[in-house]
Amino acid sequence: MDSPVVLGVESSCDETGAGIVSGGRLLAHAVVSSMDEHTRYGGVVPEIAARAHLHALNPVVREALSQAGLRLSGIDAVAVTTGPGLSGALQVGLAGAKALAYARGLPLYGVHHLAGHVAADTLEHGPLPNPCVVLIVSGGHTSLLLVRDLVRDPVVHLGDTLDDAAGECFDKVARAFGLPYPGGPAVDRAARGGDRRAVTFPRPLTGPGDAPYTFSFSGLKTSAARWAEGYRLRGEELPLADGAASLQEAVADVLTRKALAACRDHGVGTLVVVGGVAANSRVRALAEERCAAAGVALRIPPLTLCTDNGAMIAAVGDLLVRAGARPAPLDMSVDPSAPLQRAALHPTHPLQAASA
């Protein structure tokens, strides 16, 4: 194989992922989720997630190697998520990746989780246009980015969420609607057959004087929860399909409206939508509709690459290796709240750095 082969490891939340990429081509993609273990708690429990990663990491790496028809001796570099995410979960992935890299004498690269989501699209559609606008929408993040060269240039934040992310809004409203966790897929299923114009939920920060690229979903969450509570207080049956469809419409409207405004204002002809909420059917459909009307090319990864996975981390590692980026230091640690500034993320613990 002419290009270096990169193994990627992802463990930032509740999915343990391993992927293998070479020269921009996806060779393997394996994921084990601990979602079922968190469902009864209505959200991810960090200790349960970390323990699940301990059990799943070796099997998921073996599965990825098997899919690619490789042994560890066929791997040239290892990439791993070092932030942001749950601290214990990240530590498990980093420890495993370090063990693999150091046992084989391979270079190790720390990767920013959100850069991984951006790079996931390259596995389906090839190199990113330079520049492009990227909309990241997930359970913990909603951001509009201006991306040039993902691994060589700093990532420019055009706007972020002030409070709840879009996926967090879905999770919390789903609970108010009596739907299971995770909320995004549950709301999407419940919305089938519903009238998305039935309930006029607010569109936060879309007024003429509002910040054009900044998001806020806390008020929408509260409005939807109060709407549902009103039916319960009156002893009436909740029109669930209409409520779910209307909620999706409000979220999709805000996301796509601001994303297209960013493309227009910055003269960018390509919008890339990534992250778990990019799997939402209405977000995808409205993005397609509005991009087509505006003459903007739309790129969205396939559903299997929207949620957290190791392939996206391997994709960043592959780009870093091909760009000649410096590997991580031996004392690399994790940064659970790392802002997205660059694709590579090689934090070191303050005490380690002080004693070096």
mmCIF file of C-alpha atoms in Angstrom:
data_model
loop_
_atom_site.group_PDB
_atom_site.id
_atom_site.type_symbol
_atom_site.label_atom_id
_atom_site.label_comp_id
_atom_site.label_asym_id
_atom_site.label_seq_id
_atom_site.Cartn_x
_atom_site.Cartn_y
_atom_site.Cartn_z
ATOM 1 C CA MET A 1 0.000 0.000 0.000
ATOM 2 C CA ASP A 2 1.604 3.274 -1.134
ATOM 3 C CA SER A 3 0.058 5.648 1.432
ATOM 4 C CA PRO A 4 0.632 5.288 5.193
ATOM 5 C CA VAL A 5 -2.092 3.343 6.990
ATOM 6 C CA VAL A 6 -3.579 5.154 9.999
ATOM 7 C CA LEU A 7 -5.582 3.594 12.808
ATOM 8 C CA GLY A 8 -7.999 5.990 14.551
ATOM 9 C CA VAL A 9 -9.466 5.532 18.038
ATOM 10 C CA GLU A 10 -12.523 7.425 19.337
ATOM 11 C CA SER A 11 -13.827 7.253 22.925
ATOM 12 C CA SER A 12 -15.045 10.740 23.804
ATOM 13 C CA CYS A 13 -18.561 9.789 24.906
ATOM 14 C CA ASP A 14 -20.600 6.591 24.590
ATOM 15 C CA GLU A 15 -19.276 5.127 21.330
ATOM 16 C CA THR A 16 -16.032 3.176 21.179
ATOM 17 C CA GLY A 17 -14.803 3.464 17.615
ATOM 18 C CA ALA A 18 -11.859 2.257 15.577
ATOM 19 C CA GLY A 19 -11.275 3.133 11.948
ATOM 20 C CA ILE A 20 -8.502 2.637 9.421
ATOM 21 C CA VAL A 21 -7.769 5.130 6.643
ATOM 22 C CA SER A 22 -5.047 5.282 4.006
ATOM 23 C CA GLY A 23 -4.582 8.040 1.465
ATOM 24 C CA GLY A 24 -8.059 9.419 2.136
ATOM 25 C CA ARG A 25 -9.653 6.015 1.604
ATOM 26 C CA LEU A 26 -11.688 4.292 4.312
ATOM 27 C CA LEU A 27 -10.474 0.739 4.852
ATOM 28 C CA ALA A 28 -12.381 -0.184 8.011
ATOM 29 C CA HIS A 29 -14.948 1.247 10.396
ATOM 30 C CA ALA A 30 -16.081 -0.470 13.612
ATOM 31 C CA VAL A 31 -18.168 0.986 16.451
ATOM 32 C CA VAL A 32 -19.524 -0.386 19.719
ATOM 33 C CA SER A 33 -22.068 1.761 21.558
ATOM 34 C CA SER A 34 -22.919 1.705 25.240
ATOM 35 C CA MET A 35 -26.127 3.669 24.616
ATOM 36 C CA ASP A 36 -28.375 0.903 25.929
ATOM 37 C CA GLU A 37 -26.612 1.068 29.296
ATOM 38 C CA HIS A 38 -27.370 4.799 29.604
ATOM 39 C CA THR A 39 -30.963 4.823 28.369
ATOM 40 C CA ARG A 40 -32.620 4.196 31.722
ATOM 41 C CA TYR A 41 -30.778 7.195 33.187
ATOM 42 C CA GLY A 42 -31.956 9.556 30.442
ATOM 43 C CA GLY A 43 -28.412 10.531 29.471
ATOM 44 C CA VAL A 44 -24.804 9.395 29.382
ATOM 45 C CA VAL A 45 -23.316 8.418 32.757
ATOM 46 C CA PRO A 46 -19.553 9.142 32.595
ATOM 47 C CA GLU A 47 -18.464 6.238 34.822
ATOM 48 C CA ILE A 48 -20.546 3.729 32.857
ATOM 49 C CA ALA A 49 -19.176 5.095 29.581
ATOM 50 C CA ALA A 50 -15.552 4.808 30.725
ATOM 51 C CA ARG A 51 -16.047 1.226 31.880
ATOM 52 C CA ALA A 52 -17.755 0.317 28.611
ATOM 53 C CA HIS A 53 -14.775 1.706 26.682
ATOM 54 C CA LEU A 54 -12.429 -0.502 28.715
ATOM 55 C CA HIS A 55 -14.381 -3.585 27.654
ATOM 56 C CA ALA A 56 -14.888 -2.553 24.021
ATOM 57 C CA LEU A 57 -11.583 -1.008 22.964
ATOM 58 C CA ASN A 58 -9.564 -4.126 22.151
ATOM 59 C CA PRO A 59 -12.456 -5.930 20.401
ATOM 60 C CA VAL A 60 -13.306 -2.908 18.268
ATOM 61 C CA VAL A 61 -9.677 -2.462 17.194
ATOM 62 C CA ARG A 62 -9.484 -6.168 16.315
ATOM 63 C CA GLU A 63 -12.698 -5.851 14.298
ATOM 64 C CA ALA A 64 -11.325 -2.877 12.339
ATOM 65 C CA LEU A 65 -8.093 -4.740 11.585
ATOM 66 C CA SER A 66 -10.102 -7.773 10.464
ATOM 67 C CA GLN A 67 -12.280 -5.664 8.151
ATOM 68 C CA ALA A 68 -9.171 -4.146 6.564
ATOM 69 C CA GLY A 69 -7.426 -7.519 6.292
ATOM 70 C CA LEU A 70 -4.492 -6.184 8.305
ATOM 71 C CA ARG A 71 -2.420 -7.034 11.349
ATOM 72 C CA LEU A 72 -1.032 -4.414 13.716
ATOM 73 C CA SER A 73 2.234 -4.739 11.809
ATOM 74 C CA GLY A 74 0.437 -3.180 8.833
ATOM 75 C CA ILE A 75 -0.391 0.045 10.705
ATOM 76 C CA ASP A 76 1.932 3.038 10.181
ATOM 77 C CA ALA A 77 0.467 5.577 12.637
ATOM 78 C CA VAL A 78 -2.158 5.871 15.366
ATOM 79 C CA ALA A 79 -4.537 8.790 15.921
ATOM 80 C CA VAL A 80 -6.754 9.236 18.969
ATOM 81 C CA THR A 81 -9.342 11.699 20.234
ATOM 82 C CA THR A 82 -7.816 13.812 23.025
ATOM 83 C CA GLY A 83 -10.726 16.221 23.509
ATOM 84 C CA PRO A 84 -13.286 17.462 24.020
ATOM 85 C CA GLY A 85 -15.382 14.834 25.754
ATOM 86 C CA LEU A 86 -15.822 12.969 29.028
ATOM 87 C CA SER A 87 -12.519 12.914 30.887
ATOM 88 C CA GLY A 88 -12.581 9.251 31.930
ATOM 89 C CA ALA A 89 -13.749 8.107 28.517
ATOM 90 C CA LEU A 90 -11.011 10.078 26.763
ATOM 91 C CA GLN A 91 -8.396 8.660 29.131
ATOM 92 C CA VAL A 92 -9.355 5.105 28.208
ATOM 93 C CA GLY A 93 -8.976 5.759 24.490
ATOM 94 C CA LEU A 94 -5.693 7.618 24.922
ATOM 95 C CA ALA A 95 -4.208 4.895 27.115
ATOM 96 C CA GLY A 96 -5.145 2.247 24.574
ATOM 97 C CA ALA A 97 -3.808 4.265 21.641
ATOM 98 C CA LYS A 98 -0.539 4.958 23.480
ATOM 99 C CA ALA A 99 -0.104 1.275 24.220
ATOM 100 C CA LEU A 100 -0.649 0.338 20.585
ATOM 101 C CA ALA A 101 1.637 3.083 19.269
ATOM 102 C CA TYR A 102 4.464 2.569 21.712
ATOM 103 C CA ALA A 103 4.385 -1.230 21.470
ATOM 104 C CA ARG A 104 4.853 -0.994 17.707
ATOM 105 C CA GLY A 105 7.088 2.099 17.683
ATOM 106 C CA LEU A 106 4.501 4.110 15.725
ATOM 107 C CA PRO A 107 3.909 7.864 15.662
ATOM 108 C CA LEU A 108 0.878 8.957 17.697
ATOM 109 C CA TYR A 109 -1.364 11.928 16.902
ATOM 110 C CA GLY A 110 -3.873 13.625 19.165
ATOM 111 C CA VAL A 111 -7.007 14.753 17.320
ATOM 112 C CA HIS A 112 -9.707 17.265 18.180
ATOM 113 C CA HIS A 113 -13.045 15.461 18.205
ATOM 114 C CA LEU A 114 -14.854 18.159 16.198
ATOM 115 C CA ALA A 115 -12.137 18.212 13.546
ATOM 116 C CA GLY A 116 -12.862 14.518 13.222
ATOM 117 C CA HIS A 117 -16.488 15.246 12.411
ATOM 118 C CA VAL A 118 -15.351 17.679 9.714
ATOM 119 C CA ALA A 119 -12.916 15.171 8.244
ATOM 120 C CA ALA A 120 -15.564 12.441 8.191
ATOM 121 C CA ASP A 121 -17.027 14.058 5.096
ATOM 122 C CA THR A 122 -13.762 13.603 3.178
ATOM 123 C CA LEU A 123 -14.154 9.823 3.421
ATOM 124 C CA GLU A 124 -17.296 10.067 1.302
ATOM 125 C CA HIS A 125 -16.766 13.146 -0.881
ATOM 126 C CA GLY A 126 -13.005 13.629 -1.104
ATOM 127 C CA PRO A 127 -10.904 16.638 -0.052
ATOM 128 C CA LEU A 128 -12.697 19.626 1.414
ATOM 129 C CA PRO A 129 -12.998 22.701 -0.806
ATOM 130 C CA ASN A 130 -10.803 25.572 0.323
ATOM 131 C CA PRO A 131 -12.567 27.460 1.795
ATOM 132 C CA CYS A 132 -15.851 25.935 2.948
ATOM 133 C CA VAL A 133 -18.399 26.697 5.633
ATOM 134 C CA VAL A 134 -18.927 23.851 8.089
ATOM 135 C CA LEU A 135 -21.976 23.489 10.305
ATOM 136 C CA ILE A 136 -21.282 21.154 13.233
ATOM 137 C CA VAL A 137 -24.441 19.992 14.984
ATOM 138 C CA SER A 138 -24.347 17.394 17.753
ATOM 139 C CA GLY A 139 -25.481 16.685 21.284
ATOM 140 C CA GLY A 140 -22.862 18.968 22.780
ATOM 141 C CA HIS A 141 -21.864 21.337 19.993
ATOM 142 C CA THR A 142 -23.468 23.671 17.494
ATOM 143 C CA SER A 143 -20.959 25.780 15.574
ATOM 144 C CA LEU A 144 -20.489 27.526 12.257
ATOM 145 C CA LEU A 145 -16.902 27.367 11.032
ATOM 146 C CA LEU A 146 -14.901 28.759 8.157
ATOM 147 C CA VAL A 147 -12.458 26.010 7.164
ATOM 148 C CA ARG A 148 -9.575 26.385 4.739
ATOM 149 C CA ASP A 149 -6.911 23.675 5.019
ATOM 150 C CA LEU A 150 -8.194 21.599 7.943
ATOM 151 C CA VAL A 151 -4.790 20.420 9.194
ATOM 152 C CA ARG A 152 -2.579 23.353 8.185
ATOM 153 C CA ASP A 153 -4.715 26.400 8.970
ATOM 154 C CA PRO A 154 -6.481 27.546 12.131
ATOM 155 C CA VAL A 155 -10.239 26.930 12.174
ATOM 156 C CA VAL A 156 -12.219 30.177 12.188
ATOM 157 C CA HIS A 157 -15.304 30.199 14.417
ATOM 158 C CA LEU A 158 -18.041 32.290 12.845
ATOM 159 C CA GLY A 159 -20.518 31.461 15.597
ATOM 160 C CA ASP A 160 -21.303 28.989 18.350
ATOM 161 C CA THR A 161 -24.219 28.188 20.606
ATOM 162 C CA LEU A 162 -24.699 30.351 23.682
ATOM 163 C CA ASP A 163 -26.425 27.591 25.661
ATOM 164 C CA ASP A 164 -28.017 24.285 24.642
ATOM 165 C CA ALA A 165 -26.718 22.652 21.489
ATOM 166 C CA ALA A 166 -29.218 21.431 18.909
ATOM 167 C CA GLY A 167 -28.822 17.799 19.940
ATOM 168 C CA GLU A 168 -29.181 18.711 23.598
ATOM 169 C CA CYS A 169 -32.418 20.510 22.750
ATOM 170 C CA PHE A 170 -33.740 17.344 21.095
ATOM 171 C CA ASP A 171 -32.759 15.225 24.113
ATOM 172 C CA LYS A 172 -34.431 17.498 26.648
ATOM 173 C CA VAL A 173 -37.600 18.077 24.650
ATOM 174 C CA ALA A 174 -37.886 14.355 23.946
ATOM 175 C CA ARG A 175 -38.060 13.769 27.674
ATOM 176 C CA ALA A 176 -40.823 16.392 27.973
ATOM 177 C CA PHE A 177 -42.665 14.643 25.126
ATOM 178 C CA GLY A 178 -42.360 11.266 26.877
ATOM 179 C CA LEU A 179 -39.907 9.925 24.313
ATOM 180 C CA PRO A 180 -36.856 7.764 25.090
ATOM 181 C CA TYR A 181 -33.185 8.749 25.101
ATOM 182 C CA PRO A 182 -31.414 9.549 22.804
ATOM 183 C CA GLY A 183 -33.872 12.258 21.865
ATOM 184 C CA GLY A 184 -32.773 13.094 18.335
ATOM 185 C CA PRO A 185 -33.652 9.769 16.697
ATOM 186 C CA ALA A 186 -36.786 9.476 18.848
ATOM 187 C CA VAL A 187 -38.060 12.903 17.779
ATOM 188 C CA ASP A 188 -37.262 12.097 14.145
ATOM 189 C CA ARG A 189 -39.288 8.886 14.310
ATOM 190 C CA ALA A 190 -42.175 10.571 16.136
ATOM 191 C CA ALA A 191 -42.314 13.366 13.543
ATOM 192 C CA ARG A 192 -43.224 11.011 10.680
ATOM 193 C CA GLY A 193 -46.690 11.930 9.489
ATOM 194 C CA GLY A 194 -46.772 15.069 11.615
ATOM 195 C CA ASP A 195 -47.549 18.588 10.400
ATOM 196 C CA ARG A 196 -44.424 20.695 10.790
ATOM 197 C CA ARG A 197 -46.551 23.874 10.624
ATOM 198 C CA ALA A 198 -48.933 22.776 13.391
ATOM 199 C CA VAL A 199 -47.050 24.517 16.217
ATOM 200 C CA THR A 200 -45.253 27.843 15.813
ATOM 201 C CA PHE A 201 -42.210 27.305 17.984
ATOM 202 C CA PRO A 202 -39.741 30.229 18.258
ATOM 203 C CA ARG A 203 -36.705 30.644 16.014
ATOM 204 C CA PRO A 204 -34.101 31.998 18.468
ATOM 205 C CA LEU A 205 -31.632 34.698 17.375
ATOM 206 C CA THR A 206 -33.031 35.088 13.864
ATOM 207 C CA GLY A 207 -34.198 38.695 14.215
ATOM 208 C CA PRO A 208 -32.668 41.586 12.237
ATOM 209 C CA GLY A 209 -30.585 42.804 15.181
ATOM 210 C CA ASP A 210 -29.389 39.406 16.386
ATOM 211 C CA ALA A 211 -25.894 37.970 15.956
ATOM 212 C CA PRO A 212 -26.076 36.382 12.509
ATOM 213 C CA TYR A 213 -24.128 33.180 13.214
ATOM 214 C CA THR A 214 -24.783 32.653 16.935
ATOM 215 C CA PHE A 215 -27.158 29.924 18.126
ATOM 216 C CA SER A 216 -29.379 29.513 21.175
ATOM 217 C CA PHE A 217 -31.718 26.578 21.696
ATOM 218 C CA SER A 218 -32.564 26.980 25.386
ATOM 219 C CA GLY A 219 -35.649 29.114 24.717
ATOM 220 C CA LEU A 220 -36.906 26.724 22.050
ATOM 221 C CA LYS A 221 -36.457 23.825 24.473
ATOM 222 C CA THR A 222 -38.446 25.655 27.144
ATOM 223 C CA SER A 223 -41.195 26.635 24.714
ATOM 224 C CA ALA A 224 -41.639 23.045 23.505
ATOM 225 C CA ALA A 225 -41.619 21.657 27.056
ATOM 226 C CA ARG A 226 -44.294 24.168 28.148
ATOM 227 C CA TRP A 227 -46.393 23.327 25.103
ATOM 228 C CA ALA A 228 -46.349 19.655 26.078
ATOM 229 C CA GLU A 229 -47.032 20.435 29.737
ATOM 230 C CA GLY A 230 -50.118 22.429 28.754
ATOM 231 C CA TYR A 231 -51.728 19.341 27.263
ATOM 232 C CA ARG A 232 -50.993 17.307 30.375
ATOM 233 C CA LEU A 233 -52.444 19.961 32.684
ATOM 234 C CA ARG A 234 -55.636 20.015 30.611
ATOM 235 C CA GLY A 235 -55.788 16.225 30.615
ATOM 236 C CA GLU A 236 -55.614 16.135 26.824
ATOM 237 C CA GLU A 237 -53.691 13.764 24.610
ATOM 238 C CA LEU A 238 -50.466 15.238 23.289
ATOM 239 C CA PRO A 239 -50.434 15.557 19.468
ATOM 240 C CA LEU A 240 -46.961 14.036 19.456
ATOM 241 C CA ALA A 241 -46.342 13.774 15.709
ATOM 242 C CA ASP A 242 -47.256 17.427 15.136
ATOM 243 C CA GLY A 243 -45.156 18.594 18.084
ATOM 244 C CA ALA A 244 -42.123 16.568 17.019
ATOM 245 C CA ALA A 245 -42.412 17.690 13.390
ATOM 246 C CA SER A 246 -42.775 21.328 14.437
ATOM 247 C CA LEU A 247 -39.774 21.092 16.765
ATOM 248 C CA GLN A 248 -37.635 19.586 14.005
ATOM 249 C CA GLU A 249 -38.737 22.333 11.645
ATOM 250 C CA ALA A 250 -37.730 25.053 14.099
ATOM 251 C CA VAL A 251 -34.285 23.520 14.671
ATOM 252 C CA ALA A 252 -33.679 22.847 10.974
ATOM 253 C CA ASP A 253 -34.888 26.326 10.016
ATOM 254 C CA VAL A 254 -32.472 28.075 12.391
ATOM 255 C CA LEU A 255 -29.519 25.862 11.491
ATOM 256 C CA THR A 256 -29.879 26.121 7.724
ATOM 257 C CA ARG A 257 -30.860 29.786 7.702
ATOM 258 C CA LYS A 258 -27.701 30.799 9.555
ATOM 259 C CA ALA A 259 -25.477 28.402 7.613
ATOM 260 C CA LEU A 260 -26.631 29.759 4.255
ATOM 261 C CA ALA A 261 -26.184 33.327 5.506
ATOM 262 C CA ALA A 262 -22.573 32.467 6.411
ATOM 263 C CA CYS A 263 -21.950 31.056 2.929
ATOM 264 C CA ARG A 264 -23.459 34.145 1.306
ATOM 265 C CA ASP A 265 -21.664 36.673 3.515
ATOM 266 C CA HIS A 266 -18.253 35.026 3.077
ATOM 267 C CA GLY A 267 -18.585 34.217 -0.618
ATOM 268 C CA VAL A 268 -18.271 30.470 -0.018
ATOM 269 C CA GLY A 269 -19.826 28.011 -2.442
ATOM 270 C CA THR A 270 -19.834 24.837 -0.321
ATOM 271 C CA LEU A 271 -21.624 24.021 2.926
ATOM 272 C CA VAL A 272 -20.596 20.919 4.880
ATOM 273 C CA VAL A 273 -22.997 19.679 7.583
ATOM 274 C CA VAL A 274 -21.566 17.203 10.085
ATOM 275 C CA GLY A 275 -22.218 15.747 13.531
ATOM 276 C CA GLY A 276 -24.908 13.539 15.003
ATOM 277 C CA VAL A 277 -27.770 15.949 14.264
ATOM 278 C CA ALA A 278 -26.733 15.900 10.586
ATOM 279 C CA ALA A 279 -28.453 12.498 10.586
ATOM 280 C CA ASN A 280 -31.813 14.181 11.265
ATOM 281 C CA SER A 281 -34.081 13.757 8.252
ATOM 282 C CA ARG A 282 -35.534 17.270 8.316
ATOM 283 C CA VAL A 283 -32.168 18.953 8.803
ATOM 284 C CA ARG A 284 -30.846 17.076 5.769
ATOM 285 C CA ALA A 285 -33.912 17.768 3.642
ATOM 286 C CA LEU A 286 -34.121 21.493 4.410
ATOM 287 C CA ALA A 287 -30.373 21.913 3.893
ATOM 288 C CA GLU A 288 -30.698 20.275 0.468
ATOM 289 C CA GLU A 289 -33.662 22.460 -0.440
ATOM 290 C CA ARG A 290 -32.097 25.743 0.628
ATOM 291 C CA CYS A 291 -28.643 25.002 -0.767
ATOM 292 C CA ALA A 292 -30.167 24.119 -4.140
ATOM 293 C CA ALA A 293 -32.114 27.387 -4.166
ATOM 294 C CA ALA A 294 -29.005 29.398 -3.242
ATOM 295 C CA GLY A 295 -26.657 27.644 -5.672
ATOM 296 C CA VAL A 296 -24.507 26.334 -2.827
ATOM 297 C CA ALA A 297 -23.009 22.841 -2.992
ATOM 298 C CA LEU A 298 -24.025 20.719 0.004
ATOM 299 C CA ARG A 299 -21.939 17.937 1.508
ATOM 300 C CA ILE A 300 -23.233 15.693 4.312
ATOM 301 C CA PRO A 301 -21.534 12.432 5.330
ATOM 302 C CA PRO A 302 -23.524 9.202 5.201
ATOM 303 C CA LEU A 303 -25.511 8.402 8.325
ATOM 304 C CA THR A 304 -22.919 5.923 9.621
ATOM 305 C CA LEU A 305 -20.249 8.657 9.670
ATOM 306 C CA CYS A 306 -22.395 11.382 11.265
ATOM 307 C CA THR A 307 -22.305 9.978 14.786
ATOM 308 C CA ASP A 308 -19.059 9.457 16.723
ATOM 309 C CA ASN A 309 -16.711 6.930 15.137
ATOM 310 C CA GLY A 310 -13.064 6.007 14.812
ATOM 311 C CA ALA A 311 -12.979 6.450 11.049
ATOM 312 C CA MET A 312 -13.276 10.218 11.369
ATOM 313 C CA ILE A 313 -10.321 10.295 13.779
ATOM 314 C CA ALA A 314 -8.293 8.139 11.401
ATOM 315 C CA ALA A 315 -9.226 10.556 8.608
ATOM 316 C CA VAL A 316 -7.664 13.467 10.515
ATOM 317 C CA GLY A 317 -4.639 11.352 11.374
ATOM 318 C CA ASP A 318 -4.254 10.451 7.709
ATOM 319 C CA LEU A 319 -4.343 14.141 6.746
ATOM 320 C CA LEU A 320 -1.808 15.006 9.458
ATOM 321 C CA VAL A 321 0.594 12.253 8.382
ATOM 322 C CA ARG A 322 0.387 13.282 4.726
ATOM 323 C CA ALA A 323 0.930 16.936 5.682
ATOM 324 C CA GLY A 324 4.111 16.030 7.548
ATOM 325 C CA ALA A 325 2.735 17.129 10.925
ATOM 326 C CA ARG A 326 4.773 16.476 14.037
ATOM 327 C CA PRO A 327 3.561 13.519 16.163
ATOM 328 C CA ALA A 328 2.398 14.020 19.721
ATOM 329 C CA PRO A 329 4.828 14.203 22.652
ATOM 330 C CA LEU A 330 5.155 11.200 24.954
ATOM 331 C CA ASP A 331 3.406 13.036 27.794
ATOM 332 C CA MET A 332 0.293 13.896 25.775
ATOM 333 C CA SER A 333 -2.819 14.045 27.933
ATOM 334 C CA VAL A 334 -6.503 14.862 27.320
ATOM 335 C CA ASP A 335 -8.394 18.150 27.369
ATOM 336 C CA PRO A 336 -12.091 17.488 28.030
ATOM 337 C CA SER A 337 -13.127 21.076 27.209
ATOM 338 C CA ALA A 338 -10.706 21.891 24.389
ATOM 339 C CA PRO A 339 -11.943 24.587 21.972
ATOM 340 C CA LEU A 340 -11.592 23.812 18.284
ATOM 341 C CA GLN A 341 -8.650 25.817 17.030
ATOM 342 C CA ARG A 342 -6.666 23.263 15.046
ATOM 343 C CA ALA A 343 -7.234 19.671 14.003
ATOM 344 C CA ALA A 344 -4.257 18.355 15.964
ATOM 345 C CA LEU A 345 -4.708 18.435 19.745
ATOM 346 C CA HIS A 346 -1.651 17.459 21.775
ATOM 347 C CA PRO A 347 -2.296 18.773 25.304
ATOM 348 C CA THR A 348 0.124 17.964 28.107
ATOM 349 C CA HIS A 349 -0.768 17.860 31.769
ATOM 350 C CA PRO A 350 0.467 21.007 33.592
ATOM 351 C CA LEU A 351 2.315 18.939 36.211
ATOM 352 C CA GLN A 352 3.988 16.851 33.524
ATOM 353 C CA ALA A 353 5.019 19.951 31.580
ATOM 354 C CA ALA A 354 6.398 21.603 34.722
ATOM 355 C CA SER A 355 8.554 18.590 35.588
ATOM 356 C CA ALA A 356 9.828 18.039 32.048
#
